[in-house]
Tab-separated table of C-alpha atoms and ligand atoms in Angstrom:
chain	number	residue	atom	x	y	z
A	22	MET	CA	36.357	7.197	-7.014
A	23	SER	CA	32.799	7.532	-5.243
A	24	THR	CA	30.442	4.625	-5.272
A	25	ARG	CA	27.825	4.615	-8.081
A	26	ILE	CA	24.755	3.848	-7.018
A	27	VAL	CA	21.530	3.277	-8.873
A	28	VAL	CA	18.237	3.032	-7.789
A	29	VAL	CA	15.285	2.063	-10.288
A	30	GLY	CA	11.751	3.072	-9.116
A	31	GLY	CA	11.197	6.564	-7.713
A	32	GLY	CA	8.288	5.783	-5.160
A	33	THR	CA	8.068	5.835	-1.351
A	34	ALA	CA	11.203	3.719	-0.683
A	35	GLY	CA	13.527	4.943	-3.770
A	36	ALA	CA	12.503	8.834	-3.047
A	37	ARG	CA	13.206	8.320	0.672
A	38	LEU	CA	16.526	6.649	-0.260
A	39	ALA	CA	17.724	9.332	-2.930
A	40	GLN	CA	16.715	12.111	-0.155
A	41	ARG	CA	19.056	10.554	2.332
A	42	LEU	CA	21.913	9.772	-0.426
A	43	PRO	CA	23.223	10.950	-3.696
A	44	VAL	CA	21.845	8.607	-6.421
A	45	THR	CA	20.867	7.851	-9.660
A	46	LEU	CA	17.372	7.462	-9.581
A	47	LEU	CA	16.074	6.306	-12.626
A	48	GLY	CA	11.846	6.865	-12.622
A	49	GLU	CA	9.164	5.190	-14.921
A	50	GLU	CA	6.835	7.668	-14.017
A	51	PRO	CA	6.467	11.399	-15.292
A	52	HIS	CA	5.578	13.107	-12.399
A	53	VAL	CA	7.989	14.033	-9.267
A	54	PRO	CA	7.857	11.000	-6.417
A	55	TYR	CA	4.932	11.658	-4.318
A	56	ASN	CA	3.029	10.359	-1.668
A	57	ARG	CA	1.018	7.679	-2.874
A	58	VAL	CA	-0.826	7.137	0.481
A	59	LEU	CA	-2.289	10.191	-0.514
A	60	LEU	CA	-3.973	9.626	-3.908
A	61	ALA	CA	-7.316	8.826	-2.493
A	62	ASP	CA	-7.215	12.800	-1.795
A	63	VAL	CA	-6.330	13.917	-5.158
A	64	LEU	CA	-9.292	11.907	-6.546
A	65	ALA	CA	-11.584	13.027	-4.682
A	66	GLY	CA	-10.329	16.598	-5.582
A	67	ARG	CA	-9.163	17.138	-2.195
A	68	TYR	CA	-5.678	17.851	-2.747
A	69	ALA	CA	-3.540	19.126	-5.921
A	70	PRO	CA	-1.449	16.611	-7.298
A	71	GLU	CA	1.771	18.937	-6.588
A	72	VAL	CA	0.650	19.113	-2.882
A	73	ILE	CA	1.515	15.264	-2.109
A	74	ALA	CA	4.577	15.704	-3.581
A	75	LEU	CA	7.627	14.328	-1.208
A	76	PRO	CA	10.801	16.100	-0.187
A	77	GLU	CA	13.152	16.812	-2.911
A	78	THR	CA	15.928	14.217	-3.694
A	79	ARG	CA	19.738	14.780	-3.551
A	80	GLU	CA	19.720	14.444	-6.963
A	81	PRO	CA	17.574	15.462	-9.680
A	82	VAL	CA	15.397	12.309	-10.676
A	83	ARG	CA	15.309	11.041	-14.087
A	84	LEU	CA	11.607	10.682	-14.608
A	85	GLY	CA	9.845	9.061	-17.380
A	86	VAL	CA	12.739	6.252	-17.857
A	87	ARG	CA	11.911	2.691	-17.381
A	88	ALA	CA	14.828	0.205	-16.797
A	89	VAL	CA	13.993	-2.949	-18.740
A	90	ARG	CA	17.495	-5.024	-18.113
A	91	ILE	CA	20.116	-5.235	-16.030
A	92	ASP	CA	23.190	-7.204	-17.252
A	93	ARG	CA	24.731	-8.082	-13.819
A	94	ALA	CA	28.402	-8.948	-15.267
A	95	ALA	CA	28.867	-5.971	-17.210
A	96	ARG	CA	27.207	-3.745	-13.949
A	97	THR	CA	24.737	-2.187	-15.880
A	98	VAL	CA	20.853	-1.307	-16.502
A	99	GLU	CA	19.391	-1.035	-19.555
A	100	CYS	CA	16.853	1.713	-20.077
A	101	ALA	CA	13.713	1.908	-22.648
A	102	ASP	CA	15.053	4.680	-24.256
A	103	GLY	CA	18.283	2.716	-25.176
A	104	SER	CA	20.700	4.203	-22.576
A	105	LEU	CA	22.923	2.008	-20.222
A	106	VAL	CA	23.279	3.481	-16.814
A	107	GLY	CA	26.748	1.607	-15.125
A	108	TYR	CA	26.451	0.765	-11.065
A	109	ASP	CA	28.624	-0.037	-8.613
A	110	ARG	CA	25.532	-0.759	-6.525
A	111	LEU	CA	21.831	-1.310	-7.843
A	112	VAL	CA	18.858	-0.546	-5.605
A	113	LEU	CA	15.874	-2.185	-6.783
A	114	ALA	CA	12.711	-0.326	-5.173
A	115	THR	CA	10.037	-1.214	-8.234
A	116	GLY	CA	6.810	-1.098	-5.789
A	117	SER	CA	4.138	-3.414	-7.299
A	118	ASN	CA	1.668	-4.303	-9.922
A	119	PRO	CA	-2.580	-3.958	-9.322
A	120	VAL	CA	-3.613	-7.207	-9.697
A	121	LEU	CA	-5.663	-7.816	-12.673
A	122	PRO	CA	-8.651	-10.122	-12.000
A	123	PRO	CA	-9.831	-12.882	-14.002
A	124	LEU	CA	-12.971	-11.008	-15.915
A	125	ARG	CA	-14.700	-11.851	-18.958
A	126	GLY	CA	-14.163	-9.042	-20.976
A	127	LEU	CA	-10.732	-8.193	-19.475
A	128	ARG	CA	-7.567	-9.354	-21.607
A	129	GLY	CA	-4.187	-8.912	-20.686
A	130	ALA	CA	-3.102	-5.689	-19.431
A	131	GLU	CA	-5.340	-3.430	-21.840
A	132	LEU	CA	-8.363	-1.821	-19.826
A	133	PRO	CA	-11.548	-1.290	-21.899
A	134	GLU	CA	-12.046	2.780	-21.417
A	135	GLY	CA	-13.419	3.265	-18.323
A	136	VAL	CA	-11.626	0.606	-16.254
A	137	HIS	CA	-9.062	1.350	-13.936
A	138	ALA	CA	-6.575	0.597	-11.246
A	139	PHE	CA	-5.761	2.719	-8.862
A	140	ARG	CA	-2.233	2.674	-8.207
A	141	THR	CA	-0.890	5.998	-9.874
A	142	LEU	CA	-1.230	9.518	-9.811
A	143	ASP	CA	-1.936	9.236	-13.827
A	144	ASP	CA	-4.296	6.649	-12.436
A	145	CYS	CA	-6.323	9.366	-10.678
A	146	LEU	CA	-6.142	12.053	-12.966
A	147	VAL	CA	-7.642	10.080	-15.625
A	148	LEU	CA	-10.246	8.491	-13.330
A	149	ARG	CA	-10.944	12.620	-11.765
A	150	ASP	CA	-11.298	13.583	-15.355
A	151	ARG	CA	-14.155	10.936	-16.505
A	152	VAL	CA	-16.132	11.346	-13.106
A	153	ARG	CA	-19.290	13.398	-13.001
A	154	PRO	CA	-21.844	13.417	-10.516
A	155	GLY	CA	-24.209	11.431	-11.247
A	156	VAL	CA	-21.818	8.382	-13.094
A	157	ARG	CA	-22.411	5.125	-12.233
A	158	ALA	CA	-19.364	3.838	-10.711
A	159	VAL	CA	-18.316	0.145	-9.260
A	160	VAL	CA	-15.324	-0.733	-7.373
A	161	ILE	CA	-14.284	-3.963	-7.359
A	162	GLY	CA	-12.657	-5.208	-4.045
A	163	GLY	CA	-13.336	-4.136	-0.882
A	164	GLY	CA	-10.278	-3.688	1.182
A	165	LEU	CA	-8.031	-0.486	1.794
A	166	LEU	CA	-7.541	0.604	-1.807
A	167	GLY	CA	-11.354	0.025	-2.537
A	168	VAL	CA	-12.453	1.658	0.585
A	169	SER	CA	-10.224	4.465	-0.317
A	170	ALA	CA	-11.485	4.946	-3.852
A	171	ALA	CA	-14.897	4.324	-3.280
A	172	ARG	CA	-14.847	7.014	-0.674
A	173	ALA	CA	-13.680	9.446	-3.133
A	174	LEU	CA	-15.619	8.610	-6.100
A	175	ALA	CA	-18.882	9.086	-3.651
A	176	ALA	CA	-17.366	12.385	-3.071
A	177	LEU	CA	-16.979	13.367	-6.569
A	178	GLY	CA	-20.469	12.814	-6.554
A	179	ALA	CA	-20.506	9.458	-8.332
A	180	GLU	CA	-23.040	6.648	-7.726
A	181	VAL	CA	-20.977	4.203	-6.345
A	182	VAL	CA	-21.717	0.395	-5.650
A	183	LEU	CA	-18.466	-1.504	-3.673
A	184	THR	CA	-18.048	-5.122	-4.497
A	185	GLN	CA	-16.656	-7.383	-2.144
A	186	GLN	CA	-15.636	-10.857	-2.237
A	187	GLY	CA	-15.185	-11.530	1.216
A	188	GLU	CA	-17.539	-11.318	3.992
A	189	ARG	CA	-16.628	-7.778	5.166
A	190	LEU	CA	-14.625	-4.830	4.545
A	191	MET	CA	-10.990	-4.976	4.965
A	192	GLU	CA	-10.962	-8.164	6.508
A	193	ARG	CA	-6.843	-8.199	6.567
A	194	GLN	CA	-7.525	-4.848	8.763
A	195	LEU	CA	-10.769	-4.898	10.865
A	196	ASP	CA	-12.631	-7.720	13.045
A	197	THR	CA	-16.309	-7.942	12.177
A	198	TYR	CA	-17.563	-5.476	14.476
A	199	ALA	CA	-15.257	-2.837	13.439
A	200	SER	CA	-15.897	-3.433	9.152
A	201	ALA	CA	-19.692	-3.308	10.439
A	202	LEU	CA	-19.158	0.144	11.630
A	203	LEU	CA	-17.134	0.651	8.898
A	204	ARG	CA	-19.957	-0.605	6.295
A	205	GLU	CA	-22.767	1.896	8.249
A	206	HIS	CA	-20.085	4.628	7.779
A	207	MET	CA	-19.801	4.477	3.848
A	208	GLU	CA	-23.281	3.521	3.117
A	209	ALA	CA	-24.134	6.962	5.541
A	210	LEU	CA	-22.162	8.410	2.536
A	211	GLY	CA	-24.392	7.089	-0.068
A	212	VAL	CA	-21.824	4.149	-1.131
A	213	GLU	CA	-23.862	0.871	-1.595
A	214	VAL	CA	-22.237	-1.921	-0.543
A	215	HIS	CA	-22.211	-5.908	-1.487
A	216	THR	CA	-20.428	-8.383	0.442
A	217	GLU	CA	-19.667	-11.856	-0.676
A	218	CYS	CA	-20.044	-10.627	-4.266
A	219	ARG	CA	-17.861	-12.332	-7.029
A	220	VAL	CA	-17.694	-9.839	-10.466
A	221	SER	CA	-17.507	-12.830	-12.945
A	222	GLY	CA	-17.139	-9.997	-16.378
A	223	LEU	CA	-17.427	-6.291	-18.001
A	224	ARG	CA	-19.511	-5.410	-20.843
A	225	GLN	CA	-18.556	-2.855	-23.041
A	226	ARG	CA	-19.625	-1.194	-26.179
A	227	ASP	CA	-17.234	0.264	-28.782
A	228	GLY	CA	-14.582	-0.275	-26.267
A	229	GLU	CA	-16.084	1.129	-23.338
A	230	VAL	CA	-16.976	-0.407	-20.140
A	231	THR	CA	-20.928	-0.362	-20.169
A	232	ALA	CA	-21.898	-2.838	-17.001
A	233	VAL	CA	-20.195	-5.271	-14.638
A	234	GLU	CA	-21.483	-8.865	-14.333
A	235	LEU	CA	-21.652	-10.335	-11.043
A	236	ALA	CA	-21.507	-14.676	-10.815
A	237	ASP	CA	-25.213	-14.738	-9.693
A	238	GLY	CA	-26.260	-13.146	-13.065
A	239	PHE	CA	-27.089	-9.711	-11.635
A	240	VAL	CA	-25.842	-6.574	-13.956
A	241	LEU	CA	-24.806	-3.912	-12.400
A	242	ASP	CA	-24.663	-0.685	-15.109
A	243	ALA	CA	-21.072	1.075	-14.694
A	244	GLN	CA	-19.277	4.013	-16.426
A	245	VAL	CA	-16.742	3.538	-14.511
A	246	VAL	CA	-14.907	0.712	-13.166
A	247	VAL	CA	-12.215	0.451	-10.718
A	248	LEU	CA	-9.978	-2.259	-9.633
A	249	ALA	CA	-9.063	-2.660	-6.324
A	250	CYS	CA	-7.801	-6.347	-6.176
A	251	GLY	CA	-4.777	-5.927	-4.457
A	252	VAL	CA	-1.116	-5.473	-5.297
A	253	ARG	CA	1.602	-8.269	-6.685
A	254	PRO	CA	5.293	-7.308	-5.860
A	255	ARG	CA	7.019	-6.335	-9.355
A	256	VAL	CA	9.394	-8.515	-10.042
A	257	ALA	CA	10.443	-9.160	-14.001
A	258	LEU	CA	13.343	-7.278	-13.381
A	259	ALA	CA	14.678	-9.191	-10.893
A	260	ARG	CA	13.699	-12.470	-12.475
A	261	GLU	CA	14.635	-11.801	-15.520
A	262	ALA	CA	18.244	-11.014	-14.534
A	263	GLY	CA	18.042	-14.477	-12.553
A	264	LEU	CA	18.035	-12.954	-8.731
A	265	ASP	CA	16.126	-15.690	-6.100
A	266	VAL	CA	12.669	-14.383	-6.199
A	267	GLY	CA	9.873	-15.685	-4.003
A	268	THR	CA	6.647	-13.671	-3.606
A	269	GLY	CA	8.972	-10.942	-3.436
A	270	ILE	CA	12.972	-10.116	-4.303
A	271	VAL	CA	14.769	-12.074	-1.774
A	272	VAL	CA	16.522	-9.564	0.485
A	273	ASP	CA	18.886	-10.738	3.687
A	274	ASP	CA	19.254	-8.254	6.528
A	275	GLU	CA	21.128	-5.836	4.803
A	276	LEU	CA	17.992	-5.759	2.094
A	277	ARG	CA	20.666	-7.289	-0.398
A	278	THR	CA	19.261	-10.254	-2.927
A	279	SER	CA	21.256	-13.240	-3.744
A	280	ASP	CA	23.963	-10.601	-5.827
A	281	PRO	CA	25.722	-8.882	-3.100
A	282	TYR	CA	26.177	-6.071	-5.217
A	283	ILE	CA	21.893	-5.417	-6.106
A	284	HIS	CA	19.604	-4.599	-3.056
A	285	ALA	CA	15.658	-4.134	-2.943
A	286	LEU	CA	13.571	-2.547	-1.072
A	287	GLY	CA	9.628	-1.393	-0.747
A	288	ASP	CA	6.656	-3.232	-1.505
A	289	CYS	CA	8.770	-5.256	-4.652
A	290	ALA	CA	11.008	-6.737	-1.451
A	291	GLU	CA	10.283	-9.846	0.604
A	292	HIS	CA	12.608	-10.385	3.715
A	293	ARG	CA	12.300	-13.142	6.605
A	294	GLY	CA	9.305	-14.888	4.146
A	295	ARG	CA	7.715	-11.581	4.285
A	296	VAL	CA	6.104	-9.270	1.850
A	297	TYR	CA	5.207	-5.840	3.384
A	298	GLY	CA	2.906	-3.506	1.097
A	299	LEU	CA	2.851	-0.504	3.319
A	300	ALA	CA	4.425	2.458	3.436
A	301	GLY	CA	5.985	2.831	7.097
A	302	PRO	CA	8.281	-1.088	6.567
A	303	ALA	CA	9.128	0.728	2.999
A	304	LEU	CA	10.107	3.989	4.562
A	305	GLU	CA	12.304	2.055	7.600
A	306	GLN	CA	14.293	-0.362	5.112
A	307	ALA	CA	15.381	2.617	2.976
A	308	ASP	CA	16.367	4.848	6.183
A	309	VAL	CA	18.561	1.109	6.967
A	310	LEU	CA	19.723	0.727	3.786
A	311	ALA	CA	21.130	4.315	3.324
A	312	GLU	CA	23.223	3.604	6.540
A	313	VAL	CA	24.349	-0.084	5.108
A	314	LEU	CA	25.434	2.000	1.957
A	315	VAL	CA	27.197	4.972	3.624
A	316	ARG	CA	29.350	2.026	5.603
A	317	ASP	CA	29.637	-0.723	2.577
A	318	VAL	CA	31.361	-2.864	5.115
A	319	PRO	CA	30.018	-5.909	7.074
A	320	ALA	CA	27.427	-4.271	9.110
A	321	ALA	CA	26.873	-3.402	12.811
A	322	GLU	CA	23.483	-4.410	14.402
A	323	SER	CA	22.335	-1.071	14.242
A	324	SER	CA	22.327	-1.142	10.553
A	325	ARG	CA	20.293	-4.307	10.141
A	326	TYR	CA	17.250	-4.754	9.001
A	327	SER	CA	15.015	-7.182	11.457
A	328	GLY	CA	11.422	-6.303	10.292
A	329	THR	CA	8.779	-3.851	11.057
A	330	ARG	CA	5.947	-3.553	13.717
A	331	ALA	CA	4.372	-0.965	12.355
A	332	LEU	CA	0.458	0.082	13.327
A	333	THR	CA	-1.511	0.388	10.022
A	334	ARG	CA	-3.113	4.034	10.014
A	335	LEU	CA	-5.516	5.161	7.603
A	336	THR	CA	-7.541	8.577	7.308
A	337	LEU	CA	-10.457	8.293	5.268
A	338	GLY	CA	-10.947	12.174	5.114
A	339	GLY	CA	-13.977	14.220	3.827
A	340	ALA	CA	-16.631	15.839	5.104
A	341	GLN	CA	-17.216	12.975	7.611
A	342	PRO	CA	-13.823	11.654	8.340
A	343	LEU	CA	-13.267	8.270	9.499
A	344	ASP	CA	-9.911	7.073	11.357
A	345	LEU	CA	-8.891	3.599	11.611
A	346	ALA	CA	-5.884	2.209	13.243
A	347	SER	CA	-4.573	-1.923	13.274
A	348	PHE	CA	-1.999	-3.771	14.206
A	349	GLY	CA	-1.088	-7.602	14.672
A	350	GLU	CA	-3.589	-10.257	15.140
A	351	ALA	CA	-7.372	-8.387	15.589
A	352	THR	CA	-9.125	-11.699	16.356
A	353	PRO	CA	-8.215	-13.694	19.360
A	354	GLN	CA	-6.837	-17.045	19.846
A	355	PRO	CA	-8.800	-19.198	22.478
A	356	GLY	CA	-6.800	-18.371	25.719
A	357	ASP	CA	-6.060	-14.304	24.561
A	358	ASP	CA	-7.398	-11.913	26.809
A	359	VAL	CA	-9.545	-9.186	24.762
A	360	VAL	CA	-10.450	-5.620	26.162
A	361	GLN	CA	-13.142	-3.756	23.745
A	362	LEU	CA	-14.347	-0.417	24.173
A	363	THR	CA	-17.625	0.415	22.193
A	364	ASP	CA	-19.507	4.126	21.974
A	365	ALA	CA	-22.126	3.018	18.642
A	366	THR	CA	-23.463	6.386	18.830
A	367	ARG	CA	-20.221	8.004	17.751
A	368	SER	CA	-19.570	5.232	15.761
A	369	ALA	CA	-16.508	4.812	18.014
A	370	TYR	CA	-14.914	1.346	19.046
A	371	ARG	CA	-11.440	0.393	20.490
A	372	LYS	CA	-10.378	-2.993	21.196
A	373	VAL	CA	-6.674	-4.871	21.877
A	374	VAL	CA	-5.575	-8.719	22.136
A	375	VAL	CA	-3.258	-9.580	25.066
A	376	ARG	CA	-1.283	-12.875	25.003
A	377	GLY	CA	0.258	-13.640	28.512
A	378	ASP	CA	1.844	-10.103	29.036
A	379	ARG	CA	2.682	-8.974	25.428
A	380	LEU	CA	-0.035	-7.365	23.103
A	381	VAL	CA	-0.788	-9.206	19.924
A	382	GLY	CA	-2.948	-7.011	18.050
A	383	GLY	CA	-5.792	-4.265	17.794
A	384	VAL	CA	-8.085	-2.513	16.375
A	385	LEU	CA	-9.210	1.341	16.804
A	386	LEU	CA	-11.518	2.717	14.840
A	387	GLY	CA	-13.345	6.239	14.963
A	388	ASP	CA	-11.380	7.680	17.653
A	389	LEU	CA	-7.682	7.457	17.893
A	390	ALA	CA	-7.052	8.690	21.009
A	391	ALA	CA	-5.984	5.740	22.474
A	392	VAL	CA	-3.196	4.997	19.438
A	393	GLY	CA	0.490	6.014	20.588
A	394	THR	CA	0.109	4.528	24.025
A	395	LEU	CA	-0.542	1.244	22.014
A	396	ALA	CA	2.210	1.854	19.032
A	397	ARG	CA	4.343	2.104	21.745
A	398	ALA	CA	3.376	-0.945	23.469
A	399	TRP	CA	3.147	-2.541	20.368
A	400	GLU	CA	6.068	-1.240	18.467
A	401	GLY	CA	8.114	-1.704	21.490
A	402	ASP	CA	7.293	-5.647	22.087
A	403	GLU	CA	7.511	-5.314	25.685
A	404	ALA	CA	5.994	-7.016	28.275
A	405	LEU	CA	2.705	-5.286	29.124
A	406	PRO	CA	2.496	-3.003	32.658
A	407	GLU	CA	0.889	-4.600	35.820
A	408	ALA	CA	-1.832	-2.145	35.503
A	409	PRO	CA	-5.398	-3.322	34.659
A	410	LEU	CA	-5.688	-3.922	30.406
A	411	LEU	CA	-8.315	-1.631	30.339
A	412	HIS	CA	-5.947	1.283	30.920
A	413	LEU	CA	-4.808	0.114	27.340
A	414	LEU	CA	-7.596	1.795	26.142
A	415	THR	CA	-8.360	4.710	28.322
A	416	HIS	CA	-4.965	5.848	28.585
A	417	ASP	CA	-5.083	8.950	25.621
A	418	GLY	CA	-2.998	11.715	24.995
A	419	GLY	CA	-0.054	10.194	23.395
A	420	SER	CA	-0.998	10.009	19.549
B	8	FAD	C1	-4.054	4.535	-3.312
B	8	FAD	C2	-3.485	3.618	-2.180
B	8	FAD	C3	-3.516	4.039	-1.062
B	8	FAD	C4	-2.256	3.771	-0.406
B	8	FAD	N1	-2.262	3.954	1.242
B	8	FAD	C5	-1.490	3.156	2.419
B	8	FAD	C6	-1.880	3.596	3.453
B	8	FAD	O1	-2.962	4.141	4.045
B	8	FAD	N2	-1.015	2.962	4.397
B	8	FAD	C7	-0.098	2.352	4.669
B	8	FAD	O2	1.099	2.154	4.795
B	8	FAD	N3	0.165	2.361	2.541
B	8	FAD	C8	-0.744	2.756	1.476
B	8	FAD	N4	-0.615	2.168	0.513
B	8	FAD	C9	0.888	1.712	0.007
B	8	FAD	C10	2.235	2.299	-0.014
B	8	FAD	O3	1.612	3.065	-0.858
B	8	FAD	C11	3.145	1.701	-0.446
B	8	FAD	O4	3.480	0.611	0.199
B	8	FAD	C12	4.615	1.884	-1.095
B	8	FAD	O5	4.270	3.352	-1.587
B	8	FAD	C13	5.451	1.292	-1.470
B	8	FAD	O6	6.473	2.032	-1.820
B	8	FAD	P1	7.070	1.596	-3.012
B	8	FAD	O7	8.896	2.430	-3.030
B	8	FAD	O8	8.039	0.232	-2.797
B	8	FAD	O9	6.644	1.487	-4.258
B	8	FAD	P2	6.167	2.463	-4.918
B	8	FAD	O10	5.751	3.815	-4.202
B	8	FAD	O11	4.880	2.142	-5.694
B	8	FAD	O12	6.780	2.984	-5.961
B	8	FAD	C14	7.464	2.072	-6.715
B	8	FAD	C15	8.548	3.300	-7.916
B	8	FAD	O13	8.840	1.998	-9.379
B	8	FAD	C16	8.495	2.657	-10.219
B	8	FAD	N5	8.913	1.084	-11.574
B	8	FAD	C17	8.859	0.209	-11.181
B	8	FAD	N6	9.289	-0.470	-12.023
B	8	FAD	C18	10.233	0.559	-12.581
B	8	FAD	C19	11.354	0.421	-13.821
B	8	FAD	N7	11.675	-1.263	-14.409
B	8	FAD	N8	11.998	1.766	-13.937
B	8	FAD	C20	11.688	2.673	-13.299
B	8	FAD	N9	10.575	2.659	-12.103
B	8	FAD	C21	9.583	1.714	-12.036
B	8	FAD	C22	6.876	2.609	-10.270
B	8	FAD	O14	6.678	3.450	-11.684
B	8	FAD	C23	6.811	3.773	-9.068
B	8	FAD	O15	6.758	5.013	-9.173
B	8	FAD	C24	-1.492	2.662	-0.664
B	8	FAD	C25	-1.359	2.422	-1.886
B	8	FAD	C26	-2.009	3.097	-2.541
B	8	FAD	C27	-2.028	2.767	-4.233
């Protein structure tokens, strides 16, 4: 009898596994699996929703089905519609939930009309319906998600204010100079950027948002508010089943949880103390797990997951596209070598940080011609060649 593999979550990781193996895939969302990374393009109206569908899975996905409980003794998953699904191996690919900030006027998970997270295709479709030229929109959070959302809303003609609590945009990925270039780029698109700006509350009338209150007493009118304050791994199902959970669901190098019959991967998983929250690692983990599940015997080196050293790449599309890539530590420590090239007229910037004979981080903005060379050096983690370090930034063409 063949092994029954059940996967909970039809996002990036779950769908990739279901392309590799015949599995029962339970997906809470009503849409066929789609590429979440491209949601900003759907919001901006550049792509129709069907364009971002992921390649087909081996078996049809059970859409609109939410798993609500795992019975580890009986090896069954209970779904919200009351059905029970038996498994031999269970895979949790439940992704992340948006973080809802502690704001006055925001109670529980119930959001006032006009206030939206930016996580799902439904979030984008509802937002797109609401945003008309001239609508005042406030985006809370100046990380990757907030920047993408602000650009998309501006492309729809909204008057956008982007509020960032930290000192600069995309602090996790960019250094000070690259953040400043990104800010200029956003402002050129008509987005008003406020840094070191804490939102403290929302005002509403008849259940509909009307304004955003700032901690310094300032009030911004808003008909649309987008919450882009980060994500948190979705671990409730695992926790209630008694699995080990840290920040994410704790897994070993075979993506196995503390129950040998249950695996976890993607945004919900914590491997060697790390939760990635990125598409590249989710895909890599799914490929490794497909091998582990096919063999279902103690794995050889080749089908173990040892972590992902992937570059984060982002294209902010539209009339004036801007490419970004970042990896590792973009801010040097004492003793590190730093090489950088700046072309202020073209808003282009390339920088790498080198420690000893290793590349430890870098940022590219506006011009990704060197990205191929850098990705190979970073992902391979090999000693750098003897050539002058500047060559790392000028050896183009391998992207
Ligand atoms: C707007 C946006 C832009 C992004 N841009 C980038 C980028 O440029 N680069 C990058 O690397 N990453 C980016 N990311 C992050 C990337 O999308 C995620 O890291 C990736 O999707 C993680 O894949 P996953 O399968 O773990 O989770 P998800 O893709 O979130 O999928 C999880 C799925 O599980 C479902 N689910 C959860 N619980 C249950 C349940 N109990 N029963 C049934 N189904 C359930 C959810 O509804 C969801 O469909 C972006 C994310 C967003 C939202």
